[in-house]
């Protein structure tokens, strides 16, 4: 396993691989040439054989998704490829690393994907806040176009304008169509009716950028890397929080959480101990220390009720008040709820109100049950997974750190006082005058 | 950012429209962005100008603009300072960085200094979690910002 090479970030380990000349020297665009010499079906078959799965969080088999796209002779409408570069899951910064360090590999992946589904038009939807990343990809795209690499495929970069929900694939398509970014009800799925009611293949940046390497190795060889059969290949893990060496580390699936945090990340600094891990992103249950030896692959994590998500591993040390942590996570979902469906629009607010009351010591034991009850009424009942995400992380904090929550009730306030590193936390919902749930105090 | 465009906003928007299939509304977001870059914020007049260029109603353009966090429907300062306050930055004390800006600027998050120079905002995760605290100064990320870096950043903007 130690021998697994860097794939997605290959050639950019030391310095970014930005120019076309440098990328070509590292073997860039050779796989596109090979792909174009193959039939679209053969390219899709390589993706199927590799068992590459979506790196955005849903882990859906990429090759199968591509195979759902009808062939052009069967549909009257054009076929589109949409690249999800709306990276906004708290703790995630891998797509940003890709766009800054190997932008041409992303472009090459786009063109390979376009060939696989016989599309002539690719949209890259980049989150609005990513300015340097947009400039990096735009520069690579201009260079590739100038060099005639695009052929008859057009790639358009579409910038978002600040909305986490647009990372949800159907909300992204709505936003791309010039609308408010509110998710659609599914089915139909994007493969049948995506952007402009046309068949659309939509993939995350890391997924797309892996495609040239799948072709280079061959699908079957790629499938041997990582933790087969389900979690093949590598993953750019996003290590952050209370850890000595945070960073984006591309590693094979299957290394343990402990290995990533302790060996690669240098462990928890300052002589503190680990209390919890935000595993996969803030949209999933938090991990407790007894599960640190779990391998980072979807199957092993799934067995213990965790998710690999977008590869997030955020370390929380023992100073943290987990009520504050749950509250801050909840405030994010309240801020980002699009308001289209009731369980999410209302539920995210209720959770913030309740968690704030618990943190202030103004809640009773019954309110802890009420939090779980609200979570229960959100999970599986929202239009998209945003509401479920909020409910999952909050419920996991209450369930796994029940004593801490209870201590707030008994104490009549936060037992951690100012010792928690999250003390005094502030959230964007606090600065909106129209957010009655916020009840924020002025900062000093 | 880019070199000053001598074209009118109308012409810029028409150029953007060609990137998308005819008959679609996809140019709304880039058009609103162009208007905001030109005027600093999206006033009623700016939205009407965008609507006219796109042959849409102002109400439609306003409904889109109001959905997205980066569009300003009220005037903002000449500079913006956006401090990430989400969990990864919060775990390494983004609160102290935000408070330092509050003290240095004498305003609360969401407010603009009385001279109209600087708007301070608390924002959600900016995707720079390995180098906290991330502060976007006029949309350029500053990494690993500590409270003691704050006076110099404010000074730089005041002189810039």
XYZ file of C-alpha atoms in Angstrom:
604
model
C 0.000 0.000 0.000
C 2.948 2.270 0.726
C 3.905 1.946 -2.915
C 0.743 3.509 -4.276
C 1.877 6.435 -6.391
C 0.480 9.930 -6.288
C -2.045 10.061 -9.106
C -4.268 13.113 -9.121
C -1.543 15.468 -7.927
C 1.272 13.618 -9.722
C 4.037 15.930 -10.866
C 2.851 18.703 -8.576
C 4.233 17.331 -5.320
C 6.904 20.019 -5.035
C 5.601 22.889 -7.140
C 2.394 23.536 -9.082
C 2.237 22.065 -12.581
C 0.541 25.027 -14.185
C 1.890 25.564 -17.674
C 0.955 23.479 -20.671
C 4.613 22.848 -21.460
C 5.324 21.516 -17.961
C 2.177 19.401 -17.988
C 3.065 17.949 -21.369
C 6.548 17.124 -20.112
C 4.897 15.129 -17.321
C 2.936 13.143 -19.897
C -0.021 15.482 -20.002
C -2.742 15.103 -22.628
C -1.369 11.736 -23.807
C -4.337 9.968 -22.241
C -6.722 12.290 -24.042
C -5.083 11.280 -27.299
C -5.488 7.620 -26.381
C -9.094 8.162 -25.333
C -9.945 9.833 -28.612
C -8.512 6.851 -30.443
C -10.887 4.609 -28.471
C -14.653 4.342 -28.853
C -16.678 6.288 -26.264
C -18.018 2.977 -24.963
C -14.495 1.668 -24.435
C -13.573 4.747 -22.383
C -16.693 4.323 -20.257
C -15.818 0.649 -19.832
C -12.381 1.609 -18.436
C -14.125 3.850 -15.901
C -16.478 1.003 -14.985
C -13.564 -1.418 -14.628
C -11.677 1.015 -12.391
C -14.638 1.265 -10.011
C -13.783 4.926 -9.607
C -16.446 6.490 -7.423
C -17.597 10.066 -6.964
C -15.223 12.128 -4.825
C -17.744 14.846 -4.066
C -19.319 12.888 -1.247
C -21.920 10.566 -2.742
C -19.412 7.897 -3.852
C -21.544 6.871 -6.822
C -19.776 4.652 -9.414
C -18.492 7.077 -12.063
C -18.481 4.650 -14.985
C -22.044 3.585 -14.322
C -23.140 7.197 -14.167
C -21.534 7.829 -17.572
C -23.249 4.722 -18.965
C -26.662 6.201 -18.065
C -26.139 9.000 -20.599
C -28.039 8.129 -23.789
C -26.088 8.128 -27.032
C -26.585 11.237 -29.211
C -28.553 9.368 -31.878
C -31.192 8.487 -29.260
C -31.892 12.040 -28.059
C -32.840 15.224 -29.845
C -31.018 17.457 -27.365
C -27.280 18.075 -26.977
C -25.407 16.197 -24.255
C -23.624 18.195 -21.575
C -20.858 17.584 -19.061
C -20.970 19.631 -15.857
C -18.030 19.707 -13.475
C -18.865 20.389 -9.861
C -16.160 22.770 -8.611
C -18.488 24.362 -6.080
C -16.384 22.983 -3.235
C -17.960 24.301 -0.030
C -18.308 21.394 2.372
C -16.764 22.608 5.636
C -13.261 21.178 5.973
C -12.849 20.464 2.245
C -10.055 22.040 0.193
C -8.948 19.283 -2.190
C -10.588 20.595 -5.372
C -8.960 23.921 -4.692
C -5.557 22.187 -4.534
C -6.284 20.451 -7.838
C -7.330 23.663 -9.579
C -4.272 25.514 -8.315
C -1.730 22.742 -8.816
C -2.840 20.607 -11.795
C -5.392 22.673 -13.747
C -4.457 21.020 -17.048
C -5.183 17.571 -15.644
C -8.666 18.823 -14.829
C -9.060 20.079 -18.411
C -7.756 16.762 -19.752
C -10.273 14.932 -17.550
C -13.086 17.145 -18.846
C -12.203 16.287 -22.430
C -11.947 12.556 -21.682
C -15.358 12.654 -19.960
C -16.794 14.596 -22.907
C -15.503 11.925 -25.278
C -16.947 9.121 -23.127
C -20.467 10.557 -23.314
C -20.076 12.172 -26.752
C -20.604 15.684 -25.490
C -19.414 18.863 -27.198
C -20.025 21.202 -24.283
C -18.591 21.226 -20.799
C -19.473 23.618 -17.967
C -17.148 23.971 -15.006
C -19.113 25.468 -12.123
C -16.578 27.067 -9.757
C -17.656 28.469 -6.415
C -17.735 32.258 -6.514
C -15.254 32.775 -3.695
C -12.539 30.839 -5.546
C -10.852 33.663 -7.445
C -7.246 32.410 -7.712
C -8.591 28.957 -8.580
C -10.800 30.386 -11.305
C -7.836 32.302 -12.727
C -5.677 29.165 -12.684
C -8.231 27.016 -14.519
C -9.110 29.810 -16.952
C -5.423 30.275 -17.817
C -5.010 26.536 -18.426
C -8.169 26.477 -20.512
C -7.003 29.413 -22.640
C -3.653 27.711 -23.193
C -5.284 24.415 -24.134
C -7.679 26.142 -26.514
C -4.819 28.080 -28.112
C -2.932 24.816 -28.639
C -5.931 23.259 -30.365
C -6.352 20.599 -27.684
C -10.066 21.219 -27.224
C -10.925 20.146 -30.755
C -14.647 20.612 -31.316
C -15.441 20.637 -27.590
C -16.190 23.917 -25.878
C -15.459 24.324 -22.161
C -17.110 27.209 -20.320
C -16.229 28.248 -16.792
C -19.279 29.401 -14.863
C -18.668 31.159 -11.552
C -21.052 30.762 -8.641
C -21.916 33.619 -6.304
C -21.829 32.236 -2.790
C -24.228 29.408 -1.959
C -23.213 26.066 -0.405
C -26.374 24.448 -1.742
C -25.146 24.845 -5.320
C -22.784 21.931 -4.642
C -25.912 19.744 -4.648
C -26.025 18.591 -8.253
C -29.530 19.661 -9.197
C -29.150 23.008 -7.393
C -25.941 23.474 -9.375
C -27.847 22.888 -12.607
C -30.541 25.376 -11.580
C -27.858 27.941 -10.776
C -26.150 27.238 -14.093
C -29.475 27.958 -15.775
C -29.503 31.398 -14.147
C -31.919 30.649 -11.350
C -31.926 30.601 -7.557
C -29.890 27.548 -6.570
C -32.689 25.392 -5.214
C -32.547 21.610 -5.649
C -34.951 19.851 -7.975
C -36.956 16.842 -6.959
C -35.558 13.633 -8.415
C -36.234 11.726 -10.642
C -35.588 12.644 -13.381
C -31.876 12.374 -12.712
C -29.410 14.655 -14.530
C -28.304 11.818 -16.836
C -31.757 12.004 -18.418
C -32.744 15.611 -17.768
C -29.951 17.835 -16.501
C -29.021 21.329 -17.627
C -31.516 22.813 -20.145
C -33.552 19.559 -19.808
C -30.737 17.726 -21.633
C -28.769 14.624 -20.637
C -25.960 15.812 -18.351
C -23.012 13.989 -16.855
C -22.103 15.730 -13.629
C -18.914 14.896 -11.739
C -16.783 16.386 -8.987
C -13.407 17.989 -9.838
C -11.364 15.235 -8.173
C -13.359 12.529 -9.960
C -12.841 14.160 -13.347
C -9.151 14.797 -12.653
C -8.651 11.123 -11.794
C -9.867 10.020 -15.242
C -6.572 10.567 -17.132
C -4.835 8.379 -14.535
C -7.470 5.664 -14.852
C -6.726 5.480 -18.562
C -2.968 5.630 -18.005
C -3.022 2.688 -15.596
C -5.943 0.921 -17.206
C -9.213 0.440 -15.367
C -8.339 -3.017 -14.050
C -4.979 -1.909 -12.663
C -6.499 1.169 -11.053
C -9.061 -1.088 -9.398
C -6.263 -2.923 -7.571
C -5.105 0.232 -5.792
C -6.455 1.457 -2.485
C -9.028 -0.692 -0.737
C -10.743 -2.779 -3.421
C -13.341 -3.728 -4.389
C -15.350 -0.679 -3.327
C -12.843 2.020 -2.467
C -10.320 1.852 -5.264
C -7.502 4.267 -5.986
C -6.341 7.278 -4.070
C -8.050 10.117 -2.331
C -6.906 13.610 -1.467
C -7.620 13.726 2.259
C -8.187 17.134 3.784
C -6.544 17.164 7.209
C -7.248 20.177 9.413
C -8.168 21.336 12.908
C -6.072 20.681 16.010
C -3.278 18.794 14.285
C 0.430 19.597 13.914
C 0.702 19.346 10.121
C -2.612 20.073 8.432
C -2.737 19.732 4.652
C -4.067 17.994 1.556
C -2.559 14.508 1.399
C -3.151 12.174 -1.512
C -3.124 8.637 -0.117
C -4.582 5.295 -1.089
C -7.990 4.475 0.357
C -7.547 2.206 3.342
C -4.970 4.023 5.469
C -6.348 4.397 8.959
C -7.641 7.606 10.462
C -4.976 7.235 13.155
C -2.187 6.889 10.588
C -3.300 10.049 8.806
C -3.602 12.079 11.989
C -0.615 10.765 13.932
C 2.003 9.655 11.395
C 1.304 12.035 8.550
C -0.252 14.902 10.421
C 2.092 14.777 13.424
C -0.706 14.252 15.931
C -2.489 16.675 18.228
C -0.160 19.524 19.239
C 0.379 21.113 22.626
C 0.189 17.886 24.623
C -3.554 17.735 24.174
C -5.553 14.601 23.405
C -8.021 13.902 20.635
C -11.667 14.204 21.546
C -13.447 13.791 18.202
C -12.949 13.881 14.455
C -15.198 15.637 11.977
C -15.187 12.734 9.528
C -16.042 13.208 5.855
C -17.201 16.796 6.327
C -19.608 18.539 8.677
C -22.492 16.706 7.016
C -21.832 13.380 8.695
C -21.653 11.848 12.190
C -18.574 12.805 14.224
C -16.036 10.105 15.008
C -15.006 9.272 18.569
C -11.463 8.154 19.564
C -12.239 4.427 19.895
C -12.770 4.286 16.129
C -9.463 5.886 15.101
C -8.107 2.612 13.757
C -10.836 2.447 11.116
C -9.427 2.366 7.584
C -10.346 5.358 5.429
C -12.485 3.508 2.934
C -16.226 3.660 2.454
C -16.919 0.077 3.485
C -14.923 0.103 6.740
C -16.253 3.515 7.713
C -19.794 2.543 6.756
C -19.703 -0.487 9.029
C -19.241 1.881 11.969
C -21.797 4.421 10.832
C -19.364 6.888 9.286
C -18.983 8.351 5.809
C -15.913 9.153 3.739
C -17.703 12.209 2.296
C -15.315 14.579 0.591
C -12.255 13.172 2.381
C -12.375 15.516 5.369
C -10.553 14.646 8.591
C -10.788 17.551 11.037
C -9.244 16.966 14.432
C -10.972 18.301 17.549
C -8.902 18.256 20.742
C -10.034 17.780 24.315
C -10.535 21.471 25.076
C -13.562 21.640 22.781
C -17.109 21.994 24.026
C -19.116 19.688 21.773
C -22.288 21.738 22.291
C -20.464 24.707 20.802
C -19.216 22.488 17.986
C -22.732 21.187 17.213
C -24.104 24.726 17.404
C -21.532 26.084 14.968
C -22.174 23.225 12.543
C -25.915 23.827 12.882
C -25.545 27.551 12.231
C -23.863 26.734 8.936
C -26.806 24.645 7.728
C -29.287 27.243 8.906
C -27.411 29.878 6.894
C -27.195 27.687 3.803
C -30.678 26.138 3.774
C -32.277 27.250 0.502
C -35.730 27.452 2.051
C -37.498 25.324 -0.517
C -38.631 22.460 1.736
C -40.125 22.856 5.189
C -38.285 20.209 7.258
C -34.953 21.822 6.359
C -35.970 25.478 6.421
C -37.642 25.142 9.807
C -35.606 22.287 11.256
C -32.234 23.973 10.784
C -33.538 27.010 12.711
C -35.022 24.957 15.525
C -31.762 23.122 16.015
C -29.831 26.385 16.313
C -32.370 27.778 18.807
C -32.239 24.621 20.916
C -28.459 24.278 20.821
C -28.034 27.918 21.749
C -30.370 27.455 24.709
C -28.417 24.362 25.804
C -25.110 26.207 25.496
C -26.452 29.079 27.608
C -27.762 26.721 30.250
C -31.358 27.704 29.549
C -32.493 24.241 28.472
C -33.895 21.245 30.306
C -33.181 17.541 29.992
C -36.289 17.264 27.813
C -34.748 19.665 25.303
C -32.013 17.112 24.588
C -34.744 14.690 23.533
C -36.353 17.482 21.554
C -33.114 18.003 19.589
C -33.068 14.327 18.660
C -36.766 14.455 17.829
C -36.231 17.398 15.464
C -33.315 15.531 13.844
C -35.551 12.521 13.413
C -38.157 14.651 11.644
C -35.527 15.947 9.211
C -33.594 12.814 8.236
C -35.001 11.329 5.048
C -37.737 13.949 4.867
C -35.989 16.786 3.051
C -35.854 17.494 -0.663
C -32.061 17.144 -0.700
C -29.425 16.025 1.794
C -28.710 19.447 3.329
C -31.271 18.998 6.078
C -30.236 15.403 6.652
C -26.642 16.535 6.954
C -27.451 19.007 9.704
C -29.494 16.407 11.547
C -26.767 13.762 11.221
C -23.944 15.772 12.753
C -26.076 17.329 15.482
C -27.681 14.011 16.475
C -24.270 12.332 16.561
C -22.926 15.012 18.931
C -25.915 14.667 21.296
C -25.785 10.872 21.229
C -22.028 10.449 21.557
C -21.412 13.317 23.982
C -24.622 13.058 25.988
C -22.851 13.637 29.306
C -21.453 16.904 28.037
C -24.849 18.096 26.870
C -26.399 17.031 30.194
C -23.680 18.881 32.098
C -24.794 22.118 30.419
C -28.331 21.522 31.680
C -27.230 20.671 35.220
C -24.626 23.413 35.346
C -26.972 26.103 34.076
C -24.325 27.049 31.515
C -21.264 25.885 29.638
C -19.055 23.866 31.992
C -16.028 24.604 29.832
C -16.225 28.350 30.367
C -13.538 30.090 28.381
C -11.338 26.995 28.202
C -12.936 25.668 25.006
C -11.113 26.781 21.871
C -14.541 27.330 20.332
C -15.517 29.839 23.018
C -16.960 33.053 21.629
C -17.786 31.471 18.302
C -19.517 33.629 15.766
C -21.441 32.711 12.630
C -22.669 34.566 9.540
C -26.286 33.970 10.642
C -25.493 36.237 13.581
C -24.908 39.225 11.313
C -28.262 39.001 9.541
C -30.838 41.212 11.206
C -33.598 39.027 9.789
C -32.440 35.931 11.672
C -34.515 35.881 14.872
C -32.996 32.555 15.868
C -29.583 34.105 16.101
C -29.973 36.404 19.131
C -26.325 37.203 18.839
C -24.424 39.416 21.207
C -22.099 42.132 19.969
C -18.443 41.233 19.826
C -15.976 43.148 21.907
C -8.818 42.858 -10.886
C -8.999 43.066 -14.670
C -8.121 46.085 -16.775
C -10.875 48.708 -16.806
C -13.376 47.847 -19.499
C -14.180 50.770 -21.743
C -17.250 48.982 -23.080
C -20.641 49.658 -21.557
C -22.161 47.194 -19.142
C -24.727 46.394 -21.838
C -21.989 45.377 -24.295
C -20.126 43.352 -21.679
C -23.305 41.450 -20.876
C -24.002 40.753 -24.529
C -20.501 39.265 -24.830
C -21.158 36.993 -21.843
C -24.482 35.843 -23.294
C -22.730 34.247 -26.256
C -21.165 31.659 -23.926
C -24.560 30.075 -23.332
C -27.201 28.595 -25.618
C -29.697 31.077 -26.984
C -32.931 31.421 -25.111
C -31.450 30.468 -21.737
C -31.032 32.648 -18.649
C -27.563 31.364 -17.798
C -25.964 34.794 -18.173
C -27.822 36.167 -15.134
C -25.108 35.309 -12.606
C -22.162 36.578 -14.673
C -24.166 39.691 -15.631
C -24.939 40.495 -11.999
C -21.276 39.967 -11.183
C -20.238 42.393 -13.936
C -22.683 44.988 -12.655
C -21.418 44.597 -9.100
C -17.790 44.856 -10.184
C -18.671 48.079 -11.983
C -20.822 49.753 -9.334
C -19.589 48.111 -6.124
C -23.054 46.853 -5.191
C -26.353 45.984 -6.822
C -28.596 49.000 -6.529
C -32.107 48.982 -7.925
C -30.792 50.861 -10.962
C -27.972 48.364 -11.500
C -30.419 45.459 -11.411
C -32.701 47.247 -13.866
C -29.739 47.722 -16.188
C -28.895 44.008 -15.998
C -32.534 43.073 -16.589
C -32.767 45.261 -19.645
C -29.568 43.856 -21.135
C -30.852 40.315 -20.641
C -34.454 41.021 -21.636
C -35.690 39.818 -18.264
C -37.722 41.567 -15.574
C -35.934 43.408 -12.753
C -37.975 41.311 -10.301
C -36.527 38.117 -11.739
C -32.966 39.434 -11.560
C -33.539 40.658 -8.005
C -34.909 37.274 -6.951
C -31.743 35.617 -8.244
C -29.390 38.218 -6.765
C -31.010 37.945 -3.347
C -30.338 34.206 -3.193
C -26.548 34.461 -3.339
C -24.280 35.542 -0.516
C -21.760 37.376 -2.685
C -24.241 39.801 -4.221
C -24.594 42.985 -2.206
C -28.037 44.547 -2.269
C -26.910 47.335 0.061
C -23.871 49.575 -0.406
C -20.582 48.111 0.827
C -17.180 49.597 1.481
C -14.495 50.118 -1.120
C -12.725 47.130 0.448
C -14.145 43.954 1.948
C -12.623 41.854 4.682
C -14.186 38.411 5.016
C -13.191 36.226 7.935
C -13.899 32.508 7.835
C -15.663 31.511 11.039
C -16.576 27.915 10.223
C -15.456 25.020 12.414
C -11.952 24.374 11.018
C -10.909 27.999 11.453
C -12.913 28.278 14.692
C -10.978 25.351 16.188
C -7.784 27.386 15.895
C -9.383 30.603 17.102
C -10.905 32.472 14.184
C -12.971 34.204 16.898
C -9.905 36.104 18.050
C -9.089 37.167 14.489
C -12.634 38.405 13.904
C -12.628 40.234 17.246
C -9.320 41.869 16.345
C -10.897 43.244 13.150
C -13.932 44.421 15.146
C -11.630 46.315 17.517
C -9.346 47.671 14.810
C -12.177 48.863 12.560
C -14.619 49.846 15.289
C -17.527 48.100 13.576
C -19.469 44.857 14.000
C -19.413 42.035 11.422
C -21.830 42.919 8.617
C -21.103 46.637 8.964
C -19.107 49.209 6.979
C -16.797 51.815 8.458
C -18.431 55.303 8.547
C -15.946 56.576 5.937
C -17.221 53.929 3.514
C -13.804 52.331 3.196
C -14.083 48.837 4.676
C -16.883 46.289 5.071
C -16.265 43.500 7.575
C -18.063 40.198 7.137
C -18.013 36.853 8.911
C -18.326 34.127 6.275
C -18.753 30.377 6.067
C -15.971 27.936 5.108
C -13.728 29.396 2.395
C -11.942 26.098 1.714
C -8.595 27.057 3.175
C -8.853 24.807 6.217
C -5.194 23.739 6.323
C -3.999 27.330 6.812
C -6.413 28.857 9.318
C -7.551 31.509 9.862
C -8.437 32.332 6.260
C -9.256 35.982 5.626
C -10.331 37.086 2.151
C -9.186 40.664 1.602
C -10.882 42.009 -1.514
C -11.457 38.340 -2.453
C -7.766 37.365 -2.254
C -7.100 34.770 0.422
C -4.675 35.559 3.238
C -3.575 32.377 4.938
C -2.781 31.618 8.575
C -3.917 35.042 9.759
C -3.401 35.586 13.486
C -4.882 38.393 15.613
C -1.520 40.188 15.656
C -1.571 40.411 11.811
C -4.816 42.370 11.841
C -3.573 45.957 12.384
C -1.179 45.674 9.411
C -3.954 44.376 7.112
C -6.252 47.239 8.065
C -3.415 49.744 7.694
C -2.634 48.381 4.238
C -6.245 48.863 3.098
C -6.521 52.332 4.577
C -3.427 53.388 2.634
C -4.337 51.498 -0.524
